[in-house]
mmCIF file of C-alpha atoms in Angstrom:
data_model
loop_
_atom_site.group_PDB
_atom_site.id
_atom_site.type_symbol
_atom_site.label_atom_id
_atom_site.label_comp_id
_atom_site.label_asym_id
_atom_site.label_seq_id
_atom_site.Cartn_x
_atom_site.Cartn_y
_atom_site.Cartn_z
ATOM 1 C CA MET F 10 0.000 0.000 0.000
ATOM 2 C CA ARG F 11 3.042 2.245 0.529
ATOM 3 C CA LEU F 12 1.201 4.244 3.167
ATOM 4 C CA ILE F 13 2.930 7.081 4.929
ATOM 5 C CA TYR F 14 2.904 7.379 8.701
ATOM 6 C CA PRO F 15 5.066 9.523 11.003
ATOM 7 C CA THR F 16 8.689 8.429 11.362
ATOM 8 C CA SER F 17 8.520 9.278 15.065
ATOM 9 C CA PHE F 18 6.689 5.968 15.616
ATOM 10 C CA ARG F 19 8.703 3.080 16.983
ATOM 11 C CA ILE F 20 6.746 -0.143 16.718
ATOM 12 C CA ILE F 21 7.154 -2.848 19.349
ATOM 13 C CA ARG F 22 5.366 -6.032 18.365
ATOM 14 C CA VAL F 23 3.683 -8.113 21.053
ATOM 15 C CA PRO F 24 1.669 -11.343 20.674
ATOM 16 C CA CYS F 25 -1.430 -9.609 22.055
ATOM 17 C CA THR F 26 -2.069 -6.204 23.632
ATOM 18 C CA GLY F 27 -3.060 -8.188 26.743
ATOM 19 C CA LYS F 28 0.689 -8.721 27.167
ATOM 20 C CA VAL F 29 1.316 -4.990 27.567
ATOM 21 C CA ASP F 30 1.559 -4.090 31.220
ATOM 22 C CA VAL F 31 1.389 -0.796 33.100
ATOM 23 C CA GLN F 32 5.058 -1.265 33.886
ATOM 24 C CA HIS F 33 5.999 -1.436 30.187
ATOM 25 C CA MET F 34 4.179 1.799 29.381
ATOM 26 C CA LEU F 35 5.613 3.615 32.411
ATOM 27 C CA ARG F 36 9.096 2.407 31.564
ATOM 28 C CA ALA F 37 8.804 3.749 28.017
ATOM 29 C CA LEU F 38 7.659 7.138 29.321
ATOM 30 C CA GLU F 39 10.290 7.151 32.047
ATOM 31 C CA LYS F 40 13.019 6.359 29.538
ATOM 32 C CA GLY F 41 11.988 9.352 27.481
ATOM 33 C CA ALA F 42 9.279 8.320 25.005
ATOM 34 C CA ASP F 43 7.008 11.299 24.403
ATOM 35 C CA GLY F 44 3.936 9.101 24.301
ATOM 36 C CA VAL F 45 2.821 5.492 24.340
ATOM 37 C CA CYS F 46 0.170 4.213 22.001
ATOM 38 C CA VAL F 47 -1.258 0.724 22.353
ATOM 39 C CA ILE F 48 -2.953 -0.578 19.219
ATOM 40 C CA GLY F 49 -5.053 -3.681 19.689
ATOM 41 C CA CYS F 50 -7.531 -5.715 17.691
ATOM 42 C CA MET F 51 -11.133 -4.614 17.379
ATOM 43 C CA GLU F 52 -13.137 -5.085 20.559
ATOM 44 C CA GLY F 53 -14.759 -8.493 20.542
ATOM 45 C CA GLU F 54 -12.239 -9.851 18.037
ATOM 46 C CA CYS F 55 -9.376 -10.680 20.391
ATOM 47 C CA LEU F 56 -7.914 -14.124 19.667
ATOM 48 C CA TYR F 57 -7.466 -14.537 23.411
ATOM 49 C CA LYS F 58 -10.967 -13.150 24.076
ATOM 50 C CA THR F 59 -10.157 -10.334 26.517
ATOM 51 C CA GLY F 60 -6.586 -9.223 25.772
ATOM 52 C CA ASN F 61 -7.526 -5.897 24.234
ATOM 53 C CA PHE F 62 -10.002 -5.119 27.036
ATOM 54 C CA ARG F 63 -7.259 -5.723 29.566
ATOM 55 C CA ALA F 64 -4.923 -3.482 27.602
ATOM 56 C CA ARG F 65 -7.515 -0.712 27.596
ATOM 57 C CA LYS F 66 -7.873 -0.930 31.379
ATOM 58 C CA ARG F 67 -4.101 -0.754 31.754
ATOM 59 C CA VAL F 68 -3.837 2.240 29.450
ATOM 60 C CA GLU F 69 -6.509 3.939 31.564
ATOM 61 C CA GLN F 70 -4.488 3.073 34.661
ATOM 62 C CA VAL F 71 -1.410 4.711 33.134
ATOM 63 C CA GLN F 72 -3.512 7.767 32.263
ATOM 64 C CA ARG F 73 -4.633 7.997 35.900
ATOM 65 C CA ILE F 74 -1.030 7.699 37.100
ATOM 66 C CA LEU F 75 0.079 10.444 34.689
ATOM 67 C CA GLN F 76 -2.709 12.678 35.901
ATOM 68 C CA SER F 77 -1.815 12.067 39.548
ATOM 69 C CA ILE F 78 1.787 13.216 39.018
ATOM 70 C CA GLY F 79 0.833 16.301 37.049
ATOM 71 C CA ALA F 80 1.678 14.936 33.581
ATOM 72 C CA ASP F 81 -0.721 14.954 30.648
ATOM 73 C CA PRO F 82 -2.763 11.721 30.491
ATOM 74 C CA GLY F 83 -2.935 12.119 26.701
ATOM 75 C CA ARG F 84 0.607 10.741 26.503
ATOM 76 C CA ALA F 85 -0.890 7.254 26.766
ATOM 77 C CA ARG F 86 -3.596 6.197 24.308
ATOM 78 C CA MET F 87 -5.324 3.065 23.113
ATOM 79 C CA TYR F 88 -6.629 2.409 19.603
ATOM 80 C CA ASN F 89 -8.430 -0.574 18.151
ATOM 81 C CA LEU F 90 -8.193 -1.657 14.544
ATOM 82 C CA SER F 91 -8.290 -4.728 12.399
ATOM 83 C CA SER F 92 -4.863 -6.169 11.536
ATOM 84 C CA SER F 93 -5.597 -5.743 7.820
ATOM 85 C CA ASP F 94 -6.568 -2.090 8.115
ATOM 86 C CA GLY F 95 -3.344 -0.350 7.123
ATOM 87 C CA PRO F 96 -4.913 2.995 6.179
ATOM 88 C CA LEU F 97 -6.553 3.252 9.608
ATOM 89 C CA PHE F 98 -3.233 2.464 11.292
ATOM 90 C CA ALA F 99 -1.595 5.287 9.341
ATOM 91 C CA LYS F 100 -4.453 7.608 10.331
ATOM 92 C CA TYR F 101 -4.173 6.740 14.036
ATOM 93 C CA ALA F 102 -0.388 7.091 13.932
ATOM 94 C CA GLY F 103 -0.795 10.560 12.454
ATOM 95 C CA GLU F 104 -3.369 11.455 15.108
ATOM 96 C CA MET F 105 -1.120 10.293 17.938
ATOM 97 C CA ASP F 106 1.881 12.101 16.462
ATOM 98 C CA ALA F 107 -0.082 15.342 16.157
ATOM 99 C CA GLN F 108 -1.378 15.096 19.689
ATOM 100 C CA ILE F 109 2.033 14.437 21.176
ATOM 101 C CA ARG F 110 3.578 17.302 19.201
ATOM 102 C CA GLU F 111 0.900 19.548 20.680
ATOM 103 C CA LEU F 112 1.840 18.390 24.194
ATOM 104 C CA GLY F 113 5.529 18.931 23.545
ATOM 105 C CA PRO F 114 8.458 16.746 24.599
ATOM 106 C CA ASN F 115 8.216 14.530 27.641
ATOM 107 C CA PRO F 116 9.764 16.444 30.586
ATOM 108 C CA MET F 117 11.796 13.372 31.498
ATOM 109 C CA LYS F 118 13.333 13.319 28.029
ATOM 110 C CA LYS F 119 14.256 16.979 28.248
ATOM 111 C CA LYS F 120 16.088 16.344 31.498
ATOM 112 C CA LYS F 121 18.165 13.534 30.010
ATOM 113 C CA GLN F 122 19.134 15.596 26.962
ATOM 114 C CA SER F 123 20.246 18.539 29.072
ATOM 115 C CA ALA F 124 22.225 16.259 31.346
ATOM 116 C CA ALA F 125 24.084 14.702 28.394
ATOM 117 C CA MET H 415 -3.963 -13.763 53.473
ATOM 118 C CA ILE H 416 -3.678 -10.156 54.562
ATOM 119 C CA VAL H 417 -5.473 -8.003 52.009
ATOM 120 C CA ALA H 418 -4.234 -4.492 51.288
ATOM 121 C CA ASP H 419 -5.178 -1.821 48.807
ATOM 122 C CA LYS H 420 -2.963 0.724 47.083
ATOM 123 C CA LYS H 421 -2.757 4.181 48.577
ATOM 124 C CA PRO H 422 -3.395 7.109 46.219
ATOM 125 C CA VAL H 423 -0.103 8.211 44.652
ATOM 126 C CA GLU H 424 -0.767 11.784 45.758
ATOM 127 C CA GLU H 425 -0.722 10.672 49.397
ATOM 128 C CA ILE H 426 2.607 8.855 48.993
ATOM 129 C CA ILE H 427 4.099 11.842 47.154
ATOM 130 C CA GLU H 428 3.089 14.045 50.086
ATOM 131 C CA TYR H 429 5.152 11.823 52.448
ATOM 132 C CA VAL H 430 8.320 11.787 50.361
ATOM 133 C CA LYS H 431 8.301 15.040 48.391
ATOM 134 C CA ASP H 432 11.235 16.497 50.346
ATOM 135 C CA CYS H 433 13.415 13.367 50.270
ATOM 136 C CA GLN H 434 16.465 12.911 48.091
ATOM 137 C CA LYS H 435 16.937 9.156 48.235
ATOM 138 C CA ILE H 436 13.965 6.853 48.526
ATOM 139 C CA LEU H 437 13.665 3.086 48.683
ATOM 140 C CA VAL H 438 10.385 1.492 47.583
ATOM 141 C CA LEU H 439 10.227 -1.788 49.455
ATOM 142 C CA GLY H 440 7.839 -4.561 48.435
ATOM 143 C CA CYS H 441 6.932 -7.926 49.901
ATOM 144 C CA ASN H 442 6.625 -11.251 48.085
ATOM 145 C CA GLU H 443 3.817 -12.633 50.231
ATOM 146 C CA CYS H 444 0.168 -11.614 50.756
ATOM 147 C CA VAL H 445 0.411 -8.167 49.167
ATOM 148 C CA THR H 446 1.836 -9.749 46.019
ATOM 149 C CA VAL H 447 -1.209 -12.014 45.757
ATOM 150 C CA CYS H 448 -3.621 -9.131 46.257
ATOM 151 C CA GLU H 449 -1.628 -7.075 43.728
ATOM 152 C CA ALA H 450 -0.947 -4.163 46.047
ATOM 153 C CA GLY H 451 2.670 -4.503 47.138
ATOM 154 C CA GLY H 452 4.613 -7.102 45.145
ATOM 155 C CA LYS H 453 7.584 -6.711 42.847
ATOM 156 C CA LYS H 454 5.428 -5.438 39.994
ATOM 157 C CA GLU H 455 3.734 -2.821 42.146
ATOM 158 C CA VAL H 456 7.152 -1.744 43.444
ATOM 159 C CA GLY H 457 8.192 -1.157 39.822
ATOM 160 C CA VAL H 458 5.062 0.829 39.045
ATOM 161 C CA LEU H 459 5.265 2.988 42.189
ATOM 162 C CA ALA H 460 9.006 3.636 41.821
ATOM 163 C CA ALA H 461 8.563 4.614 38.152
ATOM 164 C CA THR H 462 5.657 6.872 39.112
ATOM 165 C CA LEU H 463 7.724 8.608 41.796
ATOM 166 C CA ARG H 464 10.709 9.016 39.465
ATOM 167 C CA MET H 465 8.460 10.537 36.817
ATOM 168 C CA TYR H 466 6.873 12.821 39.403
ATOM 169 C CA PHE H 467 10.250 14.144 40.541
ATOM 170 C CA SER H 468 11.379 14.619 36.937
ATOM 171 C CA ASN H 469 8.218 16.562 36.166
ATOM 172 C CA GLN H 470 8.913 18.753 39.176
ATOM 173 C CA GLY H 471 12.411 19.426 37.895
ATOM 174 C CA THR H 472 14.022 17.781 40.921
ATOM 175 C CA GLU H 473 16.444 15.764 38.846
ATOM 176 C CA ASP H 474 18.717 14.463 41.568
ATOM 177 C CA VAL H 475 16.128 12.502 43.552
ATOM 178 C CA GLN H 476 16.941 8.808 43.492
ATOM 179 C CA VAL H 477 14.183 6.220 43.811
ATOM 180 C CA ASP H 478 15.344 2.612 44.166
ATOM 181 C CA GLU H 479 13.390 -0.634 44.157
ATOM 182 C CA ARG H 480 13.671 -3.730 46.307
ATOM 183 C CA THR H 481 11.299 -6.570 47.089
ATOM 184 C CA LEU H 482 11.888 -8.851 50.053
ATOM 185 C CA GLU H 483 10.581 -12.378 50.512
ATOM 186 C CA ARG H 484 8.760 -11.124 53.619
ATOM 187 C CA GLN H 485 8.855 -7.994 55.729
ATOM 188 C CA CYS H 486 7.542 -9.706 58.840
ATOM 189 C CA ASP H 487 10.665 -11.792 59.545
ATOM 190 C CA HIS H 488 14.037 -10.663 60.864
ATOM 191 C CA GLU H 489 16.128 -12.642 58.401
ATOM 192 C CA TYR H 490 14.554 -11.152 55.275
ATOM 193 C CA LEU H 491 14.559 -7.609 56.629
ATOM 194 C CA GLU H 492 18.261 -8.012 57.412
ATOM 195 C CA GLU H 493 18.872 -8.235 53.653
ATOM 196 C CA ILE H 494 18.662 -4.440 53.382
ATOM 197 C CA ARG H 495 20.829 -3.781 56.457
ATOM 198 C CA ASP H 496 23.831 -2.742 54.366
ATOM 199 C CA ILE H 497 21.894 -0.324 52.142
ATOM 200 C CA ALA H 498 19.144 1.031 54.392
ATOM 201 C CA ASP H 499 21.245 3.800 55.942
ATOM 202 C CA GLN H 500 21.772 5.583 52.647
ATOM 203 C CA TYR H 501 18.060 6.352 52.222
ATOM 204 C CA ASP H 502 16.138 9.377 53.510
ATOM 205 C CA ALA H 503 12.921 7.374 53.465
ATOM 206 C CA ILE H 504 11.592 3.895 52.884
ATOM 207 C CA VAL H 505 8.151 3.532 51.320
ATOM 208 C CA SER H 506 7.008 0.074 52.346
ATOM 209 C CA ILE H 507 4.188 -1.448 50.365
ATOM 210 C CA ALA H 508 3.944 -4.520 52.559
ATOM 211 C CA CYS H 509 0.963 -4.894 54.891
ATOM 212 C CA GLY H 510 0.820 -2.869 58.113
ATOM 213 C CA VAL H 511 2.752 -5.636 59.841
ATOM 214 C CA GLY H 512 5.664 -5.391 57.428
ATOM 215 C CA ILE H 513 5.671 -1.602 57.495
ATOM 216 C CA GLN H 514 5.861 -1.587 61.295
ATOM 217 C CA PHE H 515 8.501 -4.286 61.500
ATOM 218 C CA THR H 516 10.641 -2.422 58.960
ATOM 219 C CA ALA H 517 10.255 0.759 61.030
ATOM 220 C CA GLU H 518 11.185 -1.125 64.214
ATOM 221 C CA LYS H 519 14.235 -2.632 62.619
ATOM 222 C CA TYR H 520 15.506 0.552 60.969
ATOM 223 C CA HIS H 521 14.877 2.894 63.844
ATOM 224 C CA SER H 522 16.447 6.061 62.454
ATOM 225 C CA ILE H 523 14.973 5.936 58.931
ATOM 226 C CA PRO H 524 11.435 7.204 58.265
ATOM 227 C CA VAL H 525 9.256 4.377 56.947
ATOM 228 C CA TYR H 526 6.067 5.387 55.144
ATOM 229 C CA PRO H 527 3.100 3.211 54.156
ATOM 230 C CA GLY H 528 2.351 2.777 50.469
ATOM 231 C CA VAL H 529 -0.789 0.681 51.007
ATOM 232 C CA ASN H 530 -3.857 0.634 53.218
ATOM 233 C CA THR H 531 -4.052 -2.716 55.005
ATOM 234 C CA CYS H 532 -7.672 -3.840 54.970
ATOM 235 C CA PHE H 533 -8.445 -7.316 56.338
ATOM 236 C CA LEU H 534 -7.771 -11.068 56.369
ATOM 237 C CA GLY H 535 -9.511 -12.392 53.318
ATOM 238 C CA VAL H 536 -9.646 -14.443 50.145
ATOM 239 C CA THR H 537 -9.391 -13.834 46.421
ATOM 240 C CA GLU H 538 -12.958 -14.486 45.253
ATOM 241 C CA GLN H 539 -11.979 -13.632 41.719
ATOM 242 C CA ARG H 540 -9.247 -11.597 40.086
ATOM 243 C CA GLY H 541 -9.568 -8.104 41.493
ATOM 244 C CA LEU H 542 -12.128 -9.016 44.151
ATOM 245 C CA TRP H 543 -11.064 -9.788 47.715
ATOM 246 C CA THR H 544 -13.447 -10.347 50.594
ATOM 247 C CA GLU H 545 -13.069 -10.662 54.348
ATOM 248 C CA ARG H 546 -13.158 -14.050 56.051
ATOM 249 C CA CYS H 547 -11.421 -13.762 59.424
ATOM 250 C CA GLN H 548 -11.093 -11.159 62.175
ATOM 251 C CA ALA H 549 -8.420 -13.050 64.117
ATOM 252 C CA CYS H 550 -10.548 -13.101 67.269
ATOM 253 C CA GLY H 551 -8.214 -15.659 68.817
ATOM 254 C CA GLN H 552 -10.805 -18.315 69.640
ATOM 255 C CA CYS H 553 -12.029 -20.137 66.554
ATOM 256 C CA ILE H 554 -15.589 -21.405 66.512
ATOM 257 C CA LEU H 555 -15.736 -22.555 62.898
ATOM 258 C CA ALA H 556 -16.253 -26.177 63.997
ATOM 259 C CA TYR H 557 -19.753 -25.269 65.181
ATOM 260 C CA THR H 558 -20.793 -22.929 62.392
ATOM 261 C CA GLY H 559 -20.191 -25.072 59.342
ATOM 262 C CA GLY H 560 -16.878 -23.406 58.561
ATOM 263 C CA ILE H 561 -18.444 -19.968 58.125
ATOM 264 C CA CYS H 562 -17.473 -17.317 60.635
ATOM 265 C CA PRO H 563 -20.227 -15.179 62.196
ATOM 266 C CA VAL H 564 -17.576 -12.945 63.800
ATOM 267 C CA ALA H 565 -16.115 -11.871 60.476
ATOM 268 C CA ARG H 566 -19.119 -12.186 58.216
ATOM 269 C CA CYS H 567 -22.142 -11.170 60.303
ATOM 270 C CA ALA H 568 -22.389 -7.397 60.650
ATOM 271 C CA LYS H 569 -23.615 -7.851 64.236
ATOM 272 C CA ARG H 570 -21.272 -10.733 65.097
ATOM 273 C CA LEU H 571 -24.273 -12.782 66.233
ATOM 274 C CA PHE H 572 -23.691 -16.267 67.610
ATOM 275 C CA ASN H 573 -27.175 -17.741 67.780
ATOM 276 C CA GLY H 574 -28.884 -17.473 64.443
ATOM 277 C CA PRO H 575 -29.761 -14.546 62.192
ATOM 278 C CA CYS H 576 -31.323 -11.288 63.324
ATOM 279 C CA GLY H 577 -34.579 -9.879 61.958
ATOM 280 C CA GLY H 578 -32.669 -8.006 59.274
ATOM 281 C CA SER H 579 -31.954 -11.133 57.267
ATOM 282 C CA SER H 580 -34.091 -11.115 54.128
ATOM 283 C CA LYS H 581 -33.943 -13.547 51.212
ATOM 284 C CA GLY H 582 -30.490 -14.613 52.339
ATOM 285 C CA LYS H 583 -29.129 -11.072 52.351
ATOM 286 C CA CYS H 584 -28.071 -8.755 55.152
ATOM 287 C CA GLU H 585 -30.042 -5.604 55.927
ATOM 288 C CA ILE H 586 -26.954 -3.388 55.806
ATOM 289 C CA ASN H 587 -26.362 -4.159 52.144
ATOM 290 C CA LYS H 588 -28.547 -6.047 49.691
ATOM 291 C CA GLU H 589 -25.481 -7.538 48.005
ATOM 292 C CA LEU H 590 -24.060 -8.861 51.265
ATOM 293 C CA ASP H 591 -24.882 -12.459 52.133
ATOM 294 C CA CYS H 592 -26.410 -13.052 55.554
ATOM 295 C CA ALA H 593 -23.708 -15.044 57.361
ATOM 296 C CA TRP H 594 -26.298 -17.041 59.272
ATOM 297 C CA GLN H 595 -28.113 -17.949 56.086
ATOM 298 C CA LEU H 596 -24.809 -19.275 54.771
ATOM 299 C CA ILE H 597 -24.187 -21.141 58.033
ATOM 300 C CA ILE H 598 -27.629 -22.776 57.971
ATOM 301 C CA ASP H 599 -27.264 -23.745 54.292
ATOM 302 C CA ARG H 600 -23.899 -25.277 55.038
ATOM 303 C CA LEU H 601 -25.037 -27.102 58.177
ATOM 304 C CA LYS H 602 -27.896 -28.576 56.142
ATOM 305 C CA ALA H 603 -25.453 -29.651 53.426
ATOM 306 C CA ILE H 604 -23.253 -31.507 55.916
ATOM 307 C CA ASP H 605 -26.274 -32.812 57.819
ATOM 308 C CA ARG H 606 -25.307 -31.136 61.076
ATOM 309 C CA MET H 607 -28.365 -28.967 61.811
ATOM 310 C CA ASP H 608 -28.095 -30.271 65.383
ATOM 311 C CA LEU H 609 -25.270 -27.749 65.829
ATOM 312 C CA TYR H 610 -27.702 -24.945 64.994
ATOM 313 C CA GLU H 611 -29.929 -26.028 67.887
ATOM 314 C CA LYS H 612 -27.057 -25.713 70.330
ATOM 315 C CA LEU H 613 -26.827 -22.393 72.172
ATOM 316 C CA PHE H 614 -23.454 -20.688 72.259
ATOM 317 C CA ASN H 615 -22.060 -19.639 75.598
ATOM 318 C CA VAL H 616 -21.000 -16.031 75.914
ATOM 319 C CA LYS H 617 -17.801 -15.732 73.912
ATOM 320 C CA ASP H 618 -14.594 -14.904 75.720
ATOM 321 C CA TRP H 619 -13.459 -11.764 73.925
ATOM 322 C CA SER H 620 -10.258 -11.448 75.940
ATOM 323 C CA THR H 621 -8.447 -13.174 73.077
ATOM 324 C CA ASP H 622 -9.725 -10.538 70.672
ATOM 325 C CA ARG H 623 -8.321 -7.004 70.397
ATOM 326 C CA ALA H 624 -10.282 -6.012 73.515
ATOM 327 C CA GLY H 625 -7.404 -7.349 75.581
ATOM 328 C CA GLY H 626 -4.890 -5.068 73.843
ATOM 329 C CA PRO H 627 -2.084 -6.170 71.497
ATOM 330 C CA ARG H 628 -1.803 -9.952 71.520
ATOM 331 C CA LYS H 629 1.018 -12.435 71.328
ATOM 332 C CA VAL H 630 1.456 -16.134 70.735
ATOM 333 C CA GLU H 631 4.281 -17.705 72.658
ATOM 334 C CA ARG H 632 5.253 -21.324 72.058
ATOM 335 C CA GLU H 633 8.128 -22.677 74.053
ATOM 336 C CA ASP H 634 8.145 -25.919 72.066
ATOM 337 C CA VAL H 635 9.400 -24.175 68.943
ATOM 338 C CA GLN H 636 11.589 -21.579 70.599
ATOM 339 C CA ILE H 637 15.355 -21.965 70.240
#
């Protein structure tokens, strides 16, 4: 399809979004990622039945944690799409990229760059 | 097991906001099972605190992680003897027992709670824990079909249900089972309704908290 999506995206493949834990998302943010986006299968179409619902709850948990420490909860987001829907993936990636650019760099990342 | 629940992050931040070096200390036992204070929760809380301090611009605050096998035994708590002194504060996410024992053992270091310790209970399903025992010190489960009226009846009644029992539910909450309904159902199932006919003597509450902090002393296992 040769679709274009932002180069800022780093894709980490997991067997199911149910594998993604709060710890993984926090670690990414702590290590300097400007945002974390979990993209799971359509709701009701999880091969493992509830993996994507679990992921959504965990993303919401991360959003609550971010809010409680004064960071923007929008840095963590969850999307659902079918694995064959490339154009939608590109659209969501663009959306996430635009939102994160609006929020600016992750404060943790800024600290590390200035320290280097 | 001892069931605990996570404290709001804001409350923990309030305890440690002026510290420079913090140790988040977890426990591998009960609080791991109830997902409030195990190794994973230590990781989440420590990352949260680190991110909080970074957001505040306090770059030099160090937050370390450690999870002990138990915090209610000398030998496991001794494992942090060589590092404990370097911290301004320890945030313990063990149960209240572990938090207190850590504070006793490391007398000069502030130890703060990272969880609210709730009760002795069971995992009914993932994410749902309910109370089963109040540690009254004199178990009567043999006579009540294995269901405790001290822990599960709102009035701690010993001789049958009160007038508030309706359709098997307690009057204080329509979702709460009437303990005496459960006891009667169970006694019927094991064909021991004769126990229900037997009147309980007045319970000796001196073994409960009414007698102050309690202890169990067994010379046979002492060294």
